[in-house]
Tab-separated table of N, CA and C in Angstrom:
chain	number	residue	atom	x	y	z
A	1073	MET	N	-156.191	-180.050	-76.039
A	1073	MET	CA	-155.652	-178.935	-75.266
A	1073	MET	C	-154.671	-179.485	-74.241
A	1074	PRO	N	-153.437	-179.019	-74.252
A	1074	PRO	CA	-152.486	-179.532	-73.274
A	1074	PRO	C	-152.858	-179.108	-71.856
A	1075	THR	N	-152.409	-179.906	-70.927
A	1075	THR	CA	-152.647	-179.616	-69.525
A	1075	THR	C	-151.567	-178.660	-69.028
A	1076	THR	N	-151.747	-178.132	-67.841
A	1076	THR	CA	-150.710	-177.294	-67.248
A	1076	THR	C	-149.931	-178.134	-66.243
A	1077	LEU	N	-148.718	-177.727	-65.987
A	1077	LEU	CA	-147.875	-178.445	-65.042
A	1077	LEU	C	-148.201	-178.008	-63.619
A	1078	PRO	N	-147.911	-178.861	-62.636
A	1078	PRO	CA	-148.214	-178.516	-61.247
A	1078	PRO	C	-147.343	-177.396	-60.698
A	1079	VAL	N	-146.158	-177.232	-61.246
A	1079	VAL	CA	-145.274	-176.124	-60.896
A	1079	VAL	C	-144.685	-175.586	-62.195
A	1080	PRO	N	-144.505	-174.286	-62.279
A	1080	PRO	CA	-143.924	-173.733	-63.507
A	1080	PRO	C	-142.451	-174.106	-63.630
A	1081	ILE	N	-142.062	-174.417	-64.862
A	1081	ILE	CA	-140.656	-174.746	-65.127
A	1081	ILE	C	-140.185	-173.970	-66.348
A	1082	GLU	N	-138.874	-173.924	-66.481
A	1082	GLU	CA	-138.270	-173.380	-67.696
A	1082	GLU	C	-137.282	-174.413	-68.204
A	1083	PHE	N	-137.021	-174.374	-69.509
A	1083	PHE	CA	-136.124	-175.338	-70.127
A	1083	PHE	C	-135.711	-174.820	-71.494
A	1084	ARG	N	-134.695	-175.460	-72.059
A	1084	ARG	CA	-134.253	-175.163	-73.419
A	1084	ARG	C	-134.306	-176.444	-74.230
A	1085	LEU	N	-134.890	-176.350	-75.413
A	1085	LEU	CA	-134.921	-177.506	-76.309
A	1085	LEU	C	-133.549	-177.711	-76.941
A	1086	PRO	N	-133.197	-178.956	-77.214
A	1086	PRO	CA	-131.945	-179.204	-77.922
A	1086	PRO	C	-132.006	-178.591	-79.326
A	1087	GLN	N	-130.860	-178.269	-79.857
A	1087	GLN	CA	-130.783	-177.660	-81.181
A	1087	GLN	C	-131.470	-178.559	-82.207
A	1088	GLY	N	-132.338	-177.940	-83.019
A	1088	GLY	CA	-133.030	-178.653	-84.076
A	1088	GLY	C	-134.389	-179.203	-83.687
A	1089	TRP	N	-134.631	-179.441	-82.415
A	1089	TRP	CA	-135.929	-179.955	-81.968
A	1089	TRP	C	-136.954	-178.830	-82.087
A	1090	LEU	N	-138.190	-179.201	-82.415
A	1090	LEU	CA	-139.238	-178.221	-82.652
A	1090	LEU	C	-140.423	-178.448	-81.725
A	1091	PRO	N	-140.988	-177.372	-81.164
A	1091	PRO	CA	-142.205	-177.552	-80.362
A	1091	PRO	C	-143.300	-178.152	-81.231
A	1092	ALA	N	-144.032	-179.104	-80.681
A	1092	ALA	CA	-145.141	-179.723	-81.409
A	1092	ALA	C	-146.397	-178.886	-81.221
A	1093	ARG	N	-147.218	-178.859	-82.240
A	1093	ARG	CA	-148.517	-178.191	-82.107
A	1093	ARG	C	-149.396	-179.059	-81.216
A	1094	PRO	N	-150.212	-178.457	-80.345
A	1094	PRO	CA	-151.040	-179.243	-79.419
A	1094	PRO	C	-151.884	-180.312	-80.124
A	1095	GLU	N	-152.376	-180.022	-81.318
A	1095	GLU	CA	-153.211	-181.005	-82.016
A	1095	GLU	C	-152.414	-182.217	-82.500
A	1096	GLU	N	-151.080	-182.120	-82.514
A	1096	GLU	CA	-150.240	-183.248	-82.911
A	1096	GLU	C	-150.140	-184.300	-81.814
A	1097	PHE	N	-150.465	-183.923	-80.579
A	1097	PHE	CA	-150.377	-184.862	-79.473
A	1097	PHE	C	-151.751	-185.084	-78.872
A	1098	ALA	N	-152.227	-186.307	-79.000
A	1098	ALA	CA	-153.566	-186.653	-78.535
A	1098	ALA	C	-153.593	-186.970	-77.040
A	1099	GLN	N	-152.437	-186.966	-76.391
A	1099	GLN	CA	-152.383	-187.298	-74.974
A	1099	GLN	C	-152.766	-186.064	-74.151
A	1100	PRO	N	-153.925	-186.091	-73.498
A	1100	PRO	CA	-154.381	-184.903	-72.773
A	1100	PRO	C	-153.525	-184.533	-71.572
A	1101	GLU	N	-152.767	-185.484	-71.021
A	1101	GLU	CA	-151.954	-185.179	-69.838
A	1101	GLU	C	-150.653	-184.475	-70.189
A	1102	VAL	N	-150.302	-184.414	-71.469
A	1102	VAL	CA	-149.058	-183.786	-71.891
A	1102	VAL	C	-149.189	-182.268	-71.827
A	1103	ALA	N	-148.250	-181.630	-71.127
A	1103	ALA	CA	-148.247	-180.169	-71.013
A	1103	ALA	C	-147.418	-179.526	-72.120
A	1104	PHE	N	-146.390	-180.248	-72.600
A	1104	PHE	CA	-145.532	-179.723	-73.655
A	1104	PHE	C	-144.939	-180.905	-74.409
A	1105	ALA	N	-144.773	-180.731	-75.712
A	1105	ALA	CA	-144.141	-181.762	-76.531
A	1105	ALA	C	-143.260	-181.105	-77.586
A	1106	ALA	N	-142.190	-181.787	-77.909
A	1106	ALA	CA	-141.289	-181.342	-78.980
A	1106	ALA	C	-140.962	-182.552	-79.841
A	1107	VAL	N	-140.656	-182.300	-81.114
A	1107	VAL	CA	-140.369	-183.388	-82.039
A	1107	VAL	C	-138.995	-183.200	-82.676
A	1108	HIS	N	-138.382	-184.329	-82.990
A	1108	HIS	CA	-137.090	-184.335	-83.668
A	1108	HIS	C	-137.331	-184.013	-85.144
A	1109	PRO	N	-136.419	-183.303	-85.777
A	1109	PRO	CA	-136.649	-182.909	-87.170
A	1109	PRO	C	-136.528	-184.049	-88.187
A	1110	ARG	N	-135.968	-185.197	-87.766
A	1110	ARG	CA	-135.736	-186.280	-88.717
A	1110	ARG	C	-136.391	-187.576	-88.227
A	1111	PRO	N	-137.562	-187.940	-88.799
A	1111	PRO	CA	-138.204	-189.209	-88.415
A	1111	PRO	C	-137.331	-190.410	-88.776
A	1112	ASP	N	-137.579	-191.514	-88.097
A	1112	ASP	CA	-136.881	-192.771	-88.366
A	1112	ASP	C	-137.933	-193.837	-88.634
A	1113	ALA	N	-137.884	-194.440	-89.798
A	1113	ALA	CA	-138.804	-195.528	-90.162
A	1113	ALA	C	-140.265	-195.119	-89.953
A	1114	GLY	N	-140.582	-193.862	-90.269
A	1114	GLY	CA	-141.961	-193.397	-90.167
A	1114	GLY	C	-142.389	-192.965	-88.777
A	1115	PHE	N	-141.476	-192.964	-87.800
A	1115	PHE	CA	-141.808	-192.528	-86.440
A	1115	PHE	C	-140.950	-191.326	-86.086
A	1116	THR	N	-141.589	-190.302	-85.525
A	1116	THR	CA	-140.872	-189.089	-85.137
A	1116	THR	C	-140.552	-189.135	-83.650
A	1117	ALA	N	-139.267	-189.106	-83.328
A	1117	ALA	CA	-138.846	-189.067	-81.925
A	1117	ALA	C	-139.439	-187.818	-81.284
A	1118	ASN	N	-139.805	-187.946	-80.013
A	1118	ASN	CA	-140.428	-186.813	-79.330
A	1118	ASN	C	-140.040	-186.766	-77.872
A	1119	ILE	N	-140.122	-185.554	-77.337
A	1119	ILE	CA	-139.921	-185.293	-75.918
A	1119	ILE	C	-141.238	-184.753	-75.390
A	1120	THR	N	-141.713	-185.304	-74.287
A	1120	THR	CA	-142.944	-184.811	-73.677
A	1120	THR	C	-142.696	-184.470	-72.208
A	1121	ILE	N	-143.517	-183.550	-71.723
A	1121	ILE	CA	-143.468	-183.156	-70.316
A	1121	ILE	C	-144.889	-183.233	-69.766
A	1122	ASP	N	-145.030	-183.891	-68.624
A	1122	ASP	CA	-146.306	-183.887	-67.904
A	1122	ASP	C	-145.998	-183.926	-66.418
A	1123	GLY	N	-147.014	-183.886	-65.602
A	1123	GLY	CA	-146.781	-183.916	-64.165
A	1123	GLY	C	-148.060	-183.781	-63.377
A	1124	GLY	N	-147.901	-183.798	-62.071
A	1124	GLY	CA	-149.046	-183.680	-61.189
A	1124	GLY	C	-148.587	-183.638	-59.739
A	1125	PHE	N	-149.579	-183.653	-58.863
A	1125	PHE	CA	-149.309	-183.707	-57.425
A	1125	PHE	C	-149.648	-185.111	-56.946
A	1126	PRO	N	-148.631	-185.931	-56.650
A	1126	PRO	CA	-148.923	-187.276	-56.149
A	1126	PRO	C	-149.556	-187.204	-54.761
A	1127	LYS	N	-150.319	-188.235	-54.444
A	1127	LYS	CA	-150.888	-188.328	-53.100
A	1127	LYS	C	-149.756	-188.455	-52.092
A	1128	ASP	N	-150.000	-187.978	-50.878
A	1128	ASP	CA	-148.983	-188.071	-49.830
A	1128	ASP	C	-148.507	-189.511	-49.680
A	1129	GLY	N	-147.198	-189.671	-49.577
A	1129	GLY	CA	-146.621	-190.987	-49.345
A	1129	GLY	C	-146.353	-191.798	-50.600
A	1130	VAL	N	-146.851	-191.360	-51.758
A	1130	VAL	CA	-146.599	-192.088	-52.995
A	1130	VAL	C	-145.180	-191.773	-53.466
A	1131	THR	N	-144.416	-192.812	-53.748
A	1131	THR	CA	-143.019	-192.641	-54.125
A	1131	THR	C	-142.865	-192.519	-55.650
A	1132	LEU	N	-141.711	-192.051	-56.068
A	1132	LEU	CA	-141.430	-191.990	-57.503
A	1132	LEU	C	-141.412	-193.384	-58.117
A	1133	VAL	N	-140.976	-194.387	-57.358
A	1133	VAL	CA	-140.985	-195.766	-57.850
A	1133	VAL	C	-142.421	-196.204	-58.137
A	1134	GLU	N	-143.340	-195.885	-57.241
A	1134	GLU	CA	-144.744	-196.246	-57.453
A	1134	GLU	C	-145.331	-195.517	-58.662
A	1135	ILE	N	-144.959	-194.256	-58.837
A	1135	ILE	CA	-145.425	-193.497	-59.989
A	1135	ILE	C	-144.858	-194.099	-61.270
A	1136	ALA	N	-143.576	-194.463	-61.252
A	1136	ALA	CA	-142.942	-195.074	-62.424
A	1136	ALA	C	-143.573	-196.434	-62.731
A	1137	ASP	N	-143.884	-197.223	-61.695
A	1137	ASP	CA	-144.566	-198.508	-61.895
A	1137	ASP	C	-145.922	-198.291	-62.569
A	1138	ALA	N	-146.649	-197.273	-62.125
A	1138	ALA	CA	-147.958	-196.979	-62.716
A	1138	ALA	C	-147.821	-196.578	-64.183
A	1139	SER	N	-146.742	-195.881	-64.498
A	1139	SER	CA	-146.486	-195.492	-65.885
A	1139	SER	C	-146.270	-196.720	-66.766
A	1140	VAL	N	-145.527	-197.693	-66.257
A	1140	VAL	CA	-145.303	-198.937	-66.989
A	1140	VAL	C	-146.637	-199.648	-67.234
A	1141	GLU	N	-147.455	-199.730	-66.205
A	1141	GLU	CA	-148.759	-200.397	-66.336
A	1141	GLU	C	-149.667	-199.655	-67.317
A	1142	GLN	N	-149.641	-198.333	-67.292
A	1142	GLN	CA	-150.444	-197.546	-68.223
A	1142	GLN	C	-150.006	-197.822	-69.660
A	1143	LEU	N	-148.709	-197.905	-69.886
A	1143	LEU	CA	-148.184	-198.190	-71.211
A	1143	LEU	C	-148.629	-199.572	-71.685
A	1144	ARG	N	-148.693	-200.531	-70.780
A	1144	ARG	CA	-149.139	-201.888	-71.135
A	1144	ARG	C	-150.591	-201.897	-71.623
A	1145	GLY	N	-151.333	-200.832	-71.302
A	1145	GLY	CA	-152.726	-200.742	-71.740
A	1145	GLY	C	-152.882	-200.520	-73.234
A	1146	PHE	N	-151.852	-200.023	-73.911
A	1146	PHE	CA	-151.981	-199.788	-75.354
A	1146	PHE	C	-150.765	-200.221	-76.164
A	1147	ALA	N	-149.717	-200.672	-75.515
A	1147	ALA	CA	-148.515	-201.095	-76.232
A	1147	ALA	C	-148.297	-202.588	-76.021
A	1148	GLU	N	-147.488	-203.173	-76.891
A	1148	GLU	CA	-147.154	-204.593	-76.805
A	1148	GLU	C	-145.739	-204.763	-76.263
A	1149	SER	N	-145.497	-205.896	-75.656
A	1149	SER	CA	-144.150	-206.305	-75.235
A	1149	SER	C	-143.447	-205.247	-74.388
A	1150	VAL	N	-144.152	-204.630	-73.456
A	1150	VAL	CA	-143.555	-203.588	-72.613
A	1150	VAL	C	-142.558	-204.235	-71.653
A	1151	GLU	N	-141.339	-203.727	-71.685
A	1151	GLU	CA	-140.290	-204.254	-70.815
A	1151	GLU	C	-139.573	-203.103	-70.130
A	1152	LEU	N	-139.415	-203.222	-68.822
A	1152	LEU	CA	-138.604	-202.272	-68.058
A	1152	LEU	C	-137.153	-202.703	-68.236
A	1153	VAL	N	-136.394	-201.916	-68.988
A	1153	VAL	CA	-135.018	-202.268	-69.323
A	1153	VAL	C	-134.056	-201.847	-68.211
A	1154	HIS	N	-134.315	-200.673	-67.625
A	1154	HIS	CA	-133.391	-200.126	-66.632
A	1154	HIS	C	-134.140	-199.128	-65.755
A	1155	ARG	N	-133.815	-199.112	-64.480
A	1155	ARG	CA	-134.372	-198.112	-63.563
A	1155	ARG	C	-133.324	-197.763	-62.536
A	1156	ARG	N	-133.245	-196.449	-62.208
A	1156	ARG	CA	-132.281	-196.006	-61.197
A	1156	ARG	C	-132.835	-194.800	-60.457
A	1157	GLU	N	-132.742	-194.864	-59.133
A	1157	GLU	CA	-133.107	-193.711	-58.324
A	1157	GLU	C	-131.880	-192.820	-58.227
A	1158	VAL	N	-132.077	-191.526	-58.453
A	1158	VAL	CA	-130.989	-190.556	-58.438
A	1158	VAL	C	-131.432	-189.352	-57.616
A	1159	GLY	N	-130.619	-188.323	-57.587
A	1159	GLY	CA	-130.973	-187.134	-56.828
A	1159	GLY	C	-130.610	-187.293	-55.373
A	1160	SER	N	-131.259	-186.477	-54.550
A	1160	SER	CA	-130.984	-186.477	-53.113
A	1160	SER	C	-132.289	-186.650	-52.351
A	1161	GLU	N	-132.187	-186.723	-51.037
A	1161	GLU	CA	-133.389	-186.849	-50.212
A	1161	GLU	C	-134.284	-185.624	-50.387
A	1162	ASP	N	-133.673	-184.441	-50.505
A	1162	ASP	CA	-134.442	-183.207	-50.685
A	1162	ASP	C	-134.983	-183.044	-52.102
A	1163	ALA	N	-134.292	-183.613	-53.066
A	1163	ALA	CA	-134.707	-183.495	-54.472
A	1163	ALA	C	-134.569	-184.853	-55.157
A	1164	PRO	N	-135.448	-185.797	-54.798
A	1164	PRO	CA	-135.339	-187.128	-55.393
A	1164	PRO	C	-135.721	-187.112	-56.871
A	1165	ALA	N	-135.141	-188.053	-57.590
A	1165	ALA	CA	-135.449	-188.229	-59.006
A	1165	ALA	C	-135.299	-189.710	-59.335
A	1166	LEU	N	-135.856	-190.097	-60.448
A	1166	LEU	CA	-135.790	-191.481	-60.884
A	1166	LEU	C	-135.691	-191.485	-62.403
A	1167	THR	N	-134.872	-192.379	-62.930
A	1167	THR	CA	-134.796	-192.554	-64.381
A	1167	THR	C	-135.147	-194.000	-64.702
A	1168	GLN	N	-135.792	-194.190	-65.845
A	1168	GLN	CA	-136.045	-195.548	-66.300
A	1168	GLN	C	-136.121	-195.557	-67.823
A	1169	ARG	N	-135.800	-196.717	-68.373
A	1169	ARG	CA	-135.893	-196.916	-69.822
A	1169	ARG	C	-136.824	-198.090	-70.066
A	1170	LEU	N	-137.747	-197.885	-70.997
A	1170	LEU	CA	-138.711	-198.902	-71.358
A	1170	LEU	C	-138.540	-199.262	-72.826
A	1171	SER	N	-138.852	-200.497	-73.148
A	1171	SER	CA	-138.851	-200.974	-74.518
A	1171	SER	C	-140.256	-201.509	-74.782
A	1172	PHE	N	-140.826	-201.194	-75.955
A	1172	PHE	CA	-142.180	-201.647	-76.262
A	1172	PHE	C	-142.447	-201.522	-77.755
A	1173	ALA	N	-143.577	-202.067	-78.185
A	1173	ALA	CA	-143.976	-201.988	-79.586
A	1173	ALA	C	-145.384	-201.403	-79.661
A	1174	VAL	N	-145.602	-200.595	-80.689
A	1174	VAL	CA	-146.939	-200.069	-80.975
A	1174	VAL	C	-147.211	-200.242	-82.464
A	1175	VAL	N	-148.485	-200.339	-82.786
A	1175	VAL	CA	-148.902	-200.385	-84.178
A	1175	VAL	C	-149.626	-199.085	-84.472
A	1176	ALA	N	-149.126	-198.335	-85.457
A	1176	ALA	CA	-149.744	-197.071	-85.863
A	1176	ALA	C	-149.926	-197.096	-87.376
A	1177	ASP	N	-151.136	-196.832	-87.809
A	1177	ASP	CA	-151.454	-196.850	-89.243
A	1177	ASP	C	-151.028	-198.164	-89.897
A	1178	GLY	N	-151.225	-199.256	-89.173
A	1178	GLY	CA	-150.911	-200.571	-89.704
A	1178	GLY	C	-149.441	-200.939	-89.700
A	1179	VAL	N	-148.586	-200.089	-89.155
A	1179	VAL	CA	-147.147	-200.348	-89.120
A	1179	VAL	C	-146.703	-200.555	-87.668
A	1180	ARG	N	-145.958	-201.627	-87.457
A	1180	ARG	CA	-145.434	-201.913	-86.110
A	1180	ARG	C	-144.125	-201.155	-85.910
A	1181	HIS	N	-144.025	-200.461	-84.783
A	1181	HIS	CA	-142.816	-199.714	-84.438
A	1181	HIS	C	-142.252	-200.271	-83.136
A	1182	GLU	N	-140.961	-200.622	-83.155
A	1182	GLU	CA	-140.245	-201.025	-81.949
A	1182	GLU	C	-139.669	-199.748	-81.344
A	1183	LEU	N	-140.140	-199.391	-80.152
A	1183	LEU	CA	-139.778	-198.110	-79.557
A	1183	LEU	C	-139.053	-198.284	-78.235
A	1184	ALA	N	-138.325	-197.233	-77.871
A	1184	ALA	CA	-137.684	-197.127	-76.561
A	1184	ALA	C	-138.112	-195.792	-75.969
A	1185	GLN	N	-138.322	-195.797	-74.670
A	1185	GLN	CA	-138.696	-194.557	-73.990
A	1185	GLN	C	-137.832	-194.398	-72.753
A	1186	SER	N	-137.159	-193.253	-72.679
A	1186	SER	CA	-136.414	-192.895	-71.476
A	1186	SER	C	-137.257	-191.897	-70.706
A	1187	GLN	N	-137.442	-192.166	-69.423
A	1187	GLN	CA	-138.257	-191.297	-68.577
A	1187	GLN	C	-137.411	-190.786	-67.416
A	1188	VAL	N	-137.646	-189.525	-67.063
A	1188	VAL	CA	-137.017	-188.928	-65.891
A	1188	VAL	C	-138.148	-188.352	-65.041
A	1189	TYR	N	-138.190	-188.774	-63.785
A	1189	TYR	CA	-139.184	-188.275	-62.836
A	1189	TYR	C	-138.471	-187.361	-61.847
A	1190	LEU	N	-138.969	-186.139	-61.741
A	1190	LEU	CA	-138.394	-185.169	-60.817
A	1190	LEU	C	-139.426	-184.844	-59.739
A	1191	SER	N	-138.980	-184.763	-58.519
A	1191	SER	CA	-139.837	-184.340	-57.420
A	1191	SER	C	-139.441	-182.916	-57.054
A	1192	LEU	N	-140.392	-181.989	-57.194
A	1192	LEU	CA	-140.115	-180.571	-56.962
A	1192	LEU	C	-141.029	-180.027	-55.876
A	1193	VAL	N	-140.513	-179.079	-55.118
A	1193	VAL	CA	-141.316	-178.423	-54.092
A	1193	VAL	C	-142.247	-177.431	-54.775
A	1194	ASP	N	-143.514	-177.442	-54.379
A	1194	ASP	CA	-144.489	-176.481	-54.892
A	1194	ASP	C	-144.105	-175.099	-54.370
A	1195	THR	N	-143.882	-174.153	-55.275
A	1195	THR	CA	-143.445	-172.817	-54.862
A	1195	THR	C	-144.518	-172.081	-54.072
A	1196	GLU	N	-145.792	-172.427	-54.277
A	1196	GLU	CA	-146.872	-171.760	-53.543
A	1196	GLU	C	-147.119	-172.393	-52.182
A	1197	ASP	N	-146.815	-173.679	-52.044
A	1197	ASP	CA	-146.999	-174.377	-50.777
A	1197	ASP	C	-145.825	-175.331	-50.579
A	1198	PRO	N	-144.772	-174.889	-49.864
A	1198	PRO	CA	-143.557	-175.697	-49.713
A	1198	PRO	C	-143.765	-177.051	-49.038
A	1199	HIS	N	-144.939	-177.281	-48.446
A	1199	HIS	CA	-145.213	-178.581	-47.828
A	1199	HIS	C	-145.687	-179.602	-48.863
A	1200	LYS	N	-146.012	-179.128	-50.069
A	1200	LYS	CA	-146.473	-180.013	-51.132
A	1200	LYS	C	-145.343	-180.273	-52.116
A	1201	ARG	N	-145.325	-181.499	-52.634
A	1201	ARG	CA	-144.346	-181.858	-53.654
A	1201	ARG	C	-145.075	-182.150	-54.955
A	1202	ALA	N	-144.500	-181.668	-56.025
A	1202	ALA	CA	-145.024	-181.928	-57.358
A	1202	ALA	C	-144.102	-182.925	-58.052
A	1203	MET	N	-144.652	-183.633	-59.017
A	1203	MET	CA	-143.864	-184.566	-59.809
A	1203	MET	C	-143.930	-184.097	-61.261
A	1204	ILE	N	-142.769	-184.028	-61.892
A	1204	ILE	CA	-142.666	-183.705	-63.314
A	1204	ILE	C	-142.043	-184.916	-64.001
A	1205	ARG	N	-142.670	-185.354	-65.096
A	1205	ARG	CA	-142.099	-186.462	-65.880
A	1205	ARG	C	-141.657	-185.931	-67.233
A	1206	LEU	N	-140.412	-186.203	-67.561
A	1206	LEU	CA	-139.838	-185.863	-68.856
A	1206	LEU	C	-139.623	-187.184	-69.579
A	1207	ALA	N	-140.064	-187.275	-70.830
A	1207	ALA	CA	-139.943	-188.551	-71.541
A	1207	ALA	C	-139.440	-188.335	-72.966
A	1208	LEU	N	-138.537	-189.191	-73.366
A	1208	LEU	CA	-138.053	-189.255	-74.744
A	1208	LEU	C	-138.557	-190.566	-75.318
A	1209	THR	N	-139.271	-190.498	-76.439
A	1209	THR	CA	-139.736	-191.698	-77.119
A	1209	THR	C	-139.169	-191.678	-78.532
A	1210	ALA	N	-138.530	-192.785	-78.926
A	1210	ALA	CA	-137.908	-192.886	-80.246
A	1210	ALA	C	-137.907	-194.352	-80.666
A	1211	THR	N	-137.620	-194.585	-81.944
A	1211	THR	CA	-137.448	-195.968	-82.377
A	1211	THR	C	-136.238	-196.552	-81.658
A	1212	GLU	N	-136.236	-197.862	-81.526
A	1212	GLU	CA	-135.077	-198.528	-80.895
A	1212	GLU	C	-133.780	-198.150	-81.611
A	1213	THR	N	-133.832	-198.026	-82.940
A	1213	THR	CA	-132.607	-197.726	-83.683
A	1213	THR	C	-132.174	-196.277	-83.538
A	1214	GLN	N	-133.096	-195.348	-83.330
A	1214	GLN	CA	-132.741	-193.932	-83.216
A	1214	GLN	C	-132.535	-193.485	-81.767
A	1215	HIS	N	-133.008	-194.249	-80.810
A	1215	HIS	CA	-133.008	-193.825	-79.409
A	1215	HIS	C	-131.625	-193.390	-78.926
A	1216	ASP	N	-130.626	-194.218	-79.134
A	1216	ASP	CA	-129.296	-193.871	-78.626
A	1216	ASP	C	-128.730	-192.634	-79.314
A	1217	GLU	N	-129.130	-192.412	-80.563
A	1217	GLU	CA	-128.670	-191.236	-81.312
A	1217	GLU	C	-129.225	-189.937	-80.714
A	1218	VAL	N	-130.468	-189.961	-80.225
A	1218	VAL	CA	-131.104	-188.743	-79.703
A	1218	VAL	C	-131.051	-188.656	-78.173
A	1219	LEU	N	-130.523	-189.692	-77.526
A	1219	LEU	CA	-130.469	-189.712	-76.062
A	1219	LEU	C	-129.625	-188.566	-75.501
A	1220	ALA	N	-128.505	-188.247	-76.132
A	1220	ALA	CA	-127.660	-187.146	-75.639
A	1220	ALA	C	-128.428	-185.820	-75.696
A	1221	ASP	N	-129.230	-185.619	-76.742
A	1221	ASP	CA	-130.070	-184.419	-76.815
A	1221	ASP	C	-131.024	-184.365	-75.626
A	1222	PHE	N	-131.641	-185.504	-75.319
A	1222	PHE	CA	-132.587	-185.566	-74.202
A	1222	PHE	C	-131.870	-185.276	-72.881
A	1223	GLN	N	-130.699	-185.848	-72.705
A	1223	GLN	CA	-129.943	-185.600	-71.472
A	1223	GLN	C	-129.578	-184.122	-71.348
A	1224	ASP	N	-129.201	-183.503	-72.461
A	1224	ASP	CA	-128.922	-182.060	-72.447
A	1224	ASP	C	-130.178	-181.284	-72.068
A	1225	PHE	N	-131.305	-181.675	-72.617
A	1225	PHE	CA	-132.589	-181.038	-72.303
A	1225	PHE	C	-132.898	-181.155	-70.807
A	1226	VAL	N	-132.768	-182.357	-70.262
A	1226	VAL	CA	-133.081	-182.591	-68.842
A	1226	VAL	C	-132.243	-181.679	-67.960
A	1227	ARG	N	-130.979	-181.474	-68.313
A	1227	ARG	CA	-130.095	-180.621	-67.513
A	1227	ARG	C	-130.551	-179.160	-67.491
A	1228	THR	N	-131.383	-178.742	-68.446
A	1228	THR	CA	-131.838	-177.344	-68.482
A	1228	THR	C	-133.141	-177.112	-67.729
A	1229	VAL	N	-133.821	-178.162	-67.313
A	1229	VAL	CA	-135.130	-178.020	-66.655
A	1229	VAL	C	-134.937	-177.451	-65.259
A	1230	ARG	N	-135.642	-176.357	-64.988
A	1230	ARG	CA	-135.562	-175.673	-63.696
A	1230	ARG	C	-136.944	-175.184	-63.288
A	1231	PRO	N	-137.255	-175.271	-61.996
A	1231	PRO	CA	-138.487	-174.620	-61.548
A	1231	PRO	C	-138.326	-173.112	-61.652
A	1232	THR	N	-139.409	-172.418	-61.893
A	1232	THR	CA	-139.366	-170.966	-62.001
A	1232	THR	C	-140.563	-170.377	-61.265
A	1233	ASP	N	-140.385	-169.187	-60.747
A	1233	ASP	CA	-141.484	-168.510	-60.054
A	1233	ASP	C	-142.322	-167.678	-61.020
A	1234	THR	N	-141.836	-167.497	-62.245
A	1234	THR	CA	-142.526	-166.616	-63.186
A	1234	THR	C	-143.690	-167.290	-63.875
A	1235	GLY	N	-143.714	-168.606	-63.908
A	1235	GLY	CA	-144.789	-169.312	-64.594
A	1235	GLY	C	-144.583	-169.392	-66.088
A	1236	ALA	N	-143.457	-168.912	-66.587
A	1236	ALA	CA	-143.206	-168.918	-68.031
A	1236	ALA	C	-142.434	-170.159	-68.425
A	1237	GLU	N	-142.816	-170.758	-69.538
A	1237	GLU	CA	-142.072	-171.858	-70.127
A	1237	GLU	C	-141.360	-171.316	-71.333
A	1238	SER	N	-140.193	-171.844	-71.631
A	1238	SER	CA	-139.507	-171.387	-72.832
A	1238	SER	C	-139.662	-172.386	-73.941
């Protein structure tokens, strides 16, 4: 069962991407997932959304560091390829790209993951900040091909007061 996000958001999937059925994603922290229509070398590129309310004073860099460490718990050769803080003081964000390997069904996959961390004001309590993580995971060879789709997707993400996701 997918989790709910700390603040409601709306977004548009890139053309051709399909919402994943909840049973397709075993990660309980994922609130939404979508898959690319064309797998590469037996791996299906995917976009996931999760989030939470960080403890007071915890930075996006610390959250991103924790994500890297969590990935090291089940993946091999995890490398932080690139990280950049973006956004503004009022709306901070962070992007990072990771490279790693996983073995699934006896097959080793060399993967890349682009992550975007957004800090959003809680609409119910403006003194609280929520964190939303958007992630694209694809094979190393397909990652650059689907990255523009992910960037287009990220540009559509908006907080909403209605609680509806698209």
